[in-house]
PDB file of C-alpha atoms and ligand atoms in Angstrom:
ATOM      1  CA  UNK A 235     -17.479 -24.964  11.030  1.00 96.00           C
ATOM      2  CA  UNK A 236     -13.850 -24.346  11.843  1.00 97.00           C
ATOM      3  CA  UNK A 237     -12.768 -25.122  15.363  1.00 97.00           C
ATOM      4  CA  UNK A 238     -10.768 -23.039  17.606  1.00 97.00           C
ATOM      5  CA  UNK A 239      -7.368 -25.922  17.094  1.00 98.00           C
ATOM      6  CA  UNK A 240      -8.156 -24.830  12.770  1.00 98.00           C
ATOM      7  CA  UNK A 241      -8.361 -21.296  13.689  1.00 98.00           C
ATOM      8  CA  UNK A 242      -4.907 -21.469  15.584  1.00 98.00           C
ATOM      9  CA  UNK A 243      -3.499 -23.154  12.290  1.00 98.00           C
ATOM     10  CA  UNK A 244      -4.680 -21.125  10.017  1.00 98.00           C
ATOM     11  CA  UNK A 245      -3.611 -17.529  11.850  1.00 98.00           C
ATOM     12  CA  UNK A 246      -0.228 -18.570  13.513  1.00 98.00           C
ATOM     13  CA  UNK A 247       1.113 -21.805  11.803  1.00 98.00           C
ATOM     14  CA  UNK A 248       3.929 -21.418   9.043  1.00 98.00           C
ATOM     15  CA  UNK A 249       6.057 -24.395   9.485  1.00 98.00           C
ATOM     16  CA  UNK A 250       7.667 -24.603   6.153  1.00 95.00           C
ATOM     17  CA  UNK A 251       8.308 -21.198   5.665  1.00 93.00           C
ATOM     18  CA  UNK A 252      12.393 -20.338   7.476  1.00 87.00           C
ATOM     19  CA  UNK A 253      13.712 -16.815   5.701  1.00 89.00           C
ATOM     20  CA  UNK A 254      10.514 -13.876   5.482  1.00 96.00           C
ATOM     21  CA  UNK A 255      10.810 -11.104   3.553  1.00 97.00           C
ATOM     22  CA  UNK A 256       9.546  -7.544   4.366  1.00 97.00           C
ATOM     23  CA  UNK A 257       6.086  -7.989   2.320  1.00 98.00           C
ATOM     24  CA  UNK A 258       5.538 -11.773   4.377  1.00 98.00           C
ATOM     25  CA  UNK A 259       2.913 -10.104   6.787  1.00 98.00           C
ATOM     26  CA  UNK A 260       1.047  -8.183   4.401  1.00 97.00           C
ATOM     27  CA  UNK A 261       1.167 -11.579   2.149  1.00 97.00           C
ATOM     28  CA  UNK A 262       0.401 -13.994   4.737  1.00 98.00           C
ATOM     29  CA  UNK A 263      -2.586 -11.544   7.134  1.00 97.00           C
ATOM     30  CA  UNK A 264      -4.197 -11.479   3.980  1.00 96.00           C
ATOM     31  CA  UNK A 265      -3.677 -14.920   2.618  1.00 97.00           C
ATOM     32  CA  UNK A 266      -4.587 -16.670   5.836  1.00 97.00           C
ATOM     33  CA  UNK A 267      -7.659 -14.164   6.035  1.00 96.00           C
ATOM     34  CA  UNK A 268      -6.276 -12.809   9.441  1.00 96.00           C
ATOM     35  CA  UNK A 269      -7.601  -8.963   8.459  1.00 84.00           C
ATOM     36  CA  UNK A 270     -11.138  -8.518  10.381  1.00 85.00           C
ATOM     37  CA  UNK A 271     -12.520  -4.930  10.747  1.00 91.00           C
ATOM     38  CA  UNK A 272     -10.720  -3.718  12.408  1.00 93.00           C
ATOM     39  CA  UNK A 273      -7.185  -4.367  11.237  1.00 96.00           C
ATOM     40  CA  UNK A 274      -6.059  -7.017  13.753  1.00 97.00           C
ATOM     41  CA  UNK A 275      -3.351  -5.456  15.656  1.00 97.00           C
ATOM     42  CA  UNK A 276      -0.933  -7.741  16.371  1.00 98.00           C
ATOM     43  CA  UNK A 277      -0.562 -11.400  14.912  1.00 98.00           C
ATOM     44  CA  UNK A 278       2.397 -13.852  15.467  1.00 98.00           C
ATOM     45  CA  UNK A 279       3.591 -16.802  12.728  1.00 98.00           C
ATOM     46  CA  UNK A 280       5.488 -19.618  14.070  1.00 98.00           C
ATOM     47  CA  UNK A 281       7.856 -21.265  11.758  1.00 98.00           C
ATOM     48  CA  UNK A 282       8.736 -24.868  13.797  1.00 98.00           C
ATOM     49  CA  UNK A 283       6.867 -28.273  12.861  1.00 98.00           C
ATOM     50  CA  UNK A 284       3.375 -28.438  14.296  1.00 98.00           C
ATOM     51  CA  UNK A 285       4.587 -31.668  16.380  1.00 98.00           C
ATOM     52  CA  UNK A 286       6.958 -29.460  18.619  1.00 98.00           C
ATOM     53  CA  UNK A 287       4.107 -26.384  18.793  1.00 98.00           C
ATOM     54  CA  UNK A 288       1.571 -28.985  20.056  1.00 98.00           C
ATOM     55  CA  UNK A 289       4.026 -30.755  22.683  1.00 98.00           C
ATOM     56  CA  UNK A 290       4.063 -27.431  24.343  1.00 98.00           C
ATOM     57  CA  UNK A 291       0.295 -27.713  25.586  1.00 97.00           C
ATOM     58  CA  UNK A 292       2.029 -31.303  27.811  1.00 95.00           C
ATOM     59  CA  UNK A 293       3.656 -29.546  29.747  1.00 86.00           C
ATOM     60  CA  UNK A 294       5.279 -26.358  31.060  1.00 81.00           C
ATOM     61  CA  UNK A 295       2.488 -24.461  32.771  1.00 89.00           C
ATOM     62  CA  UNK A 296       3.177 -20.890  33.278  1.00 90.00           C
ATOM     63  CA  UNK A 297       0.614 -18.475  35.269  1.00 87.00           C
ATOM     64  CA  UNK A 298      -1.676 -16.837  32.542  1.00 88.00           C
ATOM     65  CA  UNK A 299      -1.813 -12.786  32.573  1.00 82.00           C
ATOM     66  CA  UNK A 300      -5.366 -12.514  31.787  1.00 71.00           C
ATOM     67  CA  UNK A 301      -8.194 -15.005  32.093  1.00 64.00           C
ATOM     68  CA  UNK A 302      -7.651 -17.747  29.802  1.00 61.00           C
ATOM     69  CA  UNK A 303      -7.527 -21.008  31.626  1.00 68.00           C
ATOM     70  CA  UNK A 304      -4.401 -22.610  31.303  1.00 81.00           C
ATOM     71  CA  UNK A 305      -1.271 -21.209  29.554  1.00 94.00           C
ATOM     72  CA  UNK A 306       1.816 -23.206  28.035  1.00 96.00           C
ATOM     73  CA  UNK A 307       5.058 -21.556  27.943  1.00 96.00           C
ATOM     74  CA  UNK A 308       7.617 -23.894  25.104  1.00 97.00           C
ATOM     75  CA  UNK A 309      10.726 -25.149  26.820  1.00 97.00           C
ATOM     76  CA  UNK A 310      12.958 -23.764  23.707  1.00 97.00           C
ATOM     77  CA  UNK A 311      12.794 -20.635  21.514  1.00 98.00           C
ATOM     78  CA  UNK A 312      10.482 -20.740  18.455  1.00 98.00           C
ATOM     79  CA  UNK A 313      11.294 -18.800  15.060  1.00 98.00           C
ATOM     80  CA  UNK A 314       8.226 -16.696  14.831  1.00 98.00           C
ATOM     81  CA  UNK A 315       7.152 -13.919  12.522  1.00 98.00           C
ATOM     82  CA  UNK A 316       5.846 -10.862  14.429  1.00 98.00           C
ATOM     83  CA  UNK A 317       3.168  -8.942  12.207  1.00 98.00           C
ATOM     84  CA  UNK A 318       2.133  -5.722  13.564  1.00 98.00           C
ATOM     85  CA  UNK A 319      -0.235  -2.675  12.259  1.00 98.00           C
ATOM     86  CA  UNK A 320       1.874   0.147  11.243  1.00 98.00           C
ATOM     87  CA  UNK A 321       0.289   3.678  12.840  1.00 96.00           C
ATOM     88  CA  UNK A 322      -2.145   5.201  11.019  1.00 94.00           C
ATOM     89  CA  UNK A 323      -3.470   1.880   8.997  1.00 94.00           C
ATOM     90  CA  UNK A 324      -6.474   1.817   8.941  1.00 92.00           C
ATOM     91  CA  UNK A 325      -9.218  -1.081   7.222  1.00 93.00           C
ATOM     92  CA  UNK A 326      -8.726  -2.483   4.379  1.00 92.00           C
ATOM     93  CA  UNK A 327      -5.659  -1.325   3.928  1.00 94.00           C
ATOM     94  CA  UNK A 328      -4.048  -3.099   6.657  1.00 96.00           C
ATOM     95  CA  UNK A 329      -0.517  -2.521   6.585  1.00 97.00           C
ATOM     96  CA  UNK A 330       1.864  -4.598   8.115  1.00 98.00           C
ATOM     97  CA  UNK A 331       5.440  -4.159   9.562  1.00 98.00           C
ATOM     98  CA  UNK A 332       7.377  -7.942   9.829  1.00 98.00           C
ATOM     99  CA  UNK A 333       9.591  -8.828  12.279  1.00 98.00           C
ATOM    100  CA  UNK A 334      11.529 -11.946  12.715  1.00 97.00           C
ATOM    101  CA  UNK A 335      12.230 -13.543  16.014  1.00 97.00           C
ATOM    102  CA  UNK A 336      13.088 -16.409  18.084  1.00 98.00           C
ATOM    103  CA  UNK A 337      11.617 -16.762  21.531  1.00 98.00           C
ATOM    104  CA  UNK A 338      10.116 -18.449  23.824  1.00 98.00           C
ATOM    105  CA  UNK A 339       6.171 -18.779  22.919  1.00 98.00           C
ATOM    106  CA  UNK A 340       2.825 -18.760  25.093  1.00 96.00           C
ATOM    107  CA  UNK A 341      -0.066 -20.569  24.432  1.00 97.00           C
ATOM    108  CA  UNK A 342      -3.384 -21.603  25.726  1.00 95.00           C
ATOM    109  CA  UNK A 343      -4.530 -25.453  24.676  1.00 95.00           C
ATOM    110  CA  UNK A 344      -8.261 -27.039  24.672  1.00 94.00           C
ATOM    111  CA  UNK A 345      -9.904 -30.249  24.543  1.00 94.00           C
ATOM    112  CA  UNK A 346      -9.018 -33.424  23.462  1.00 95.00           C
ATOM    113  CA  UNK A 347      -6.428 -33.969  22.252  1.00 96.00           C
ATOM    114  CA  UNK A 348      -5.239 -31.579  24.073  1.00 96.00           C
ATOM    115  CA  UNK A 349      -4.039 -29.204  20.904  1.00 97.00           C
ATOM    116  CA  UNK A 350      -2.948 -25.041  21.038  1.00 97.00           C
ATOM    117  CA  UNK A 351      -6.132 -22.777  20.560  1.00 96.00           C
ATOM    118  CA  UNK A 352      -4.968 -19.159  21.322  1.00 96.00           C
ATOM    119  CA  UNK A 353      -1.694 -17.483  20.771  1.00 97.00           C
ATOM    120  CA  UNK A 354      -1.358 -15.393  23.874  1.00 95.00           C
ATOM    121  CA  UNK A 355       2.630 -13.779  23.451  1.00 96.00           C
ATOM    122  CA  UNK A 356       6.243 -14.574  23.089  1.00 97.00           C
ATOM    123  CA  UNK A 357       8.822 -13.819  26.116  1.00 96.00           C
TER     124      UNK A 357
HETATM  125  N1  LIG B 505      -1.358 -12.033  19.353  1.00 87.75           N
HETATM  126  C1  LIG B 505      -0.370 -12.620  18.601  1.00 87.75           C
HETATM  127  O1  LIG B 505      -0.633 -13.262  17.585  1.00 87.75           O
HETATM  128  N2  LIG B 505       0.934 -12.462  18.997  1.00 87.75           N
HETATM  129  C2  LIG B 505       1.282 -11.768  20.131  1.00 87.75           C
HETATM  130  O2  LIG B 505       2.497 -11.673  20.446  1.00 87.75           O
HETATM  131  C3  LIG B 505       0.251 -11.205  20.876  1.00 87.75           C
HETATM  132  C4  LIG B 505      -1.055 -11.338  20.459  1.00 87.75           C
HETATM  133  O3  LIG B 505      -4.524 -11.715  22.199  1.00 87.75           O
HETATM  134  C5  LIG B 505      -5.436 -11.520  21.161  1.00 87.75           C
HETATM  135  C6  LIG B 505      -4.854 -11.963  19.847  1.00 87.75           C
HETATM  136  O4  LIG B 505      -3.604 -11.309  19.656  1.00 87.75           O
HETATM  137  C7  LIG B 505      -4.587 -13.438  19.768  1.00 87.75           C
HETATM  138  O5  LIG B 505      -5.627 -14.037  19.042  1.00 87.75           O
HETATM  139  C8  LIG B 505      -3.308 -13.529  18.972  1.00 87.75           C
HETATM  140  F1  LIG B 505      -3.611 -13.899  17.700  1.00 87.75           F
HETATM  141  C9  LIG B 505      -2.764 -12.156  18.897  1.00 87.75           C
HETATM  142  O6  LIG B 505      -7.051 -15.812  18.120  1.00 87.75           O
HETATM  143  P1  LIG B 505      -6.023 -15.618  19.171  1.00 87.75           P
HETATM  144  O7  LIG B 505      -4.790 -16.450  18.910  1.00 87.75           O
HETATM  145  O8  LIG B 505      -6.540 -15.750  20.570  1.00 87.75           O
END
C-alpha cells in the first residue's frame, strides 16, 4: 500500500525536471495519476532535490490555516510548477493550465522520519 510520504512523491516531486513547457501539467497530472473524479483542482510540482524538500519538515514552523497538525514553511524559494484546472474542464478531460514559479513552499510532515506528507500552498 502506498504511504502518505509515496503519495507526496509521486503528486508533487519533479526534481530533475528545471525548464516546463505548456503541455508539462497535462503530461505530468496524468503521468503521475494525479486526475481523480473529479479533476483535482489545483496540484503543485516542485523542481529542487528531495534532500532540501525534506529538510523543510526540521524546522521553520509556521501557524497552519486549516487543521492539519503541524505546517513547515522552506527558508528559501522553491521552483515549483503550478497546475491548475482550466474553467469549464470537466472529467476525463482534465485540462491543465502550467505555471512556473519560485516561492516559498508549505508543507505538513508525519512520522518517522519525519518526511513531507501534504502539500498545503506556496507564499
Ligand atoms: N494543492 C497543491 O498541490 N498546491 C497548492 O498550491 C494548493 C493545493 O489542499 C488539498 C490538495 O491541494 C493538496 O493535496 C495539494 F495537493 C493541493 O494530497 P495533498 O498534498 O494533501
Amino acid at each position: 500500500k502506498e504511504t502518505q510520504a509515496d503519495e507526496f512523491l509521486r503528486q508533487h516531486m519533479d526534481p530533475d525536471t528545471s525548464k516546463v513547457t505548456a503541455s508539462y501539467c497535462n503530461t505530468m497530472m496524468k503521468l503521475r495519476n494525479v486526475m481523480g473524479e473529479p479533476c483535482k483542482p489545483v496540484n503543485t510540482f516542485i523542481h529542487e532535490p528531495l534532500r532540501d524538500v525534506q529538510a523543510i519538515c526540521l524546522k521553520g514552523d509556521v501557524p497552519c490555516k486549516n487543521t492539519k497538525s503541524d505546517c513547515h514553511q522552506s527558508s528559501s524559494k522553491m521552483r515549483i510548477t503550478d497546475c491548475r484546472l482550466k474553467k469549464g474542464s470537466i472529467y476525463p478531460q482534465c485540462d491543465y493550465e502550467t505555471q512556473q514559479k519560485r516561492k516559498y513552499i508549505i508543507v505538513t510532515c508525519e512520522g518517522n522520519p519525519y518526511v513531507p506528507v501534504h502539500f498545503v500552498g506556496s507564499v
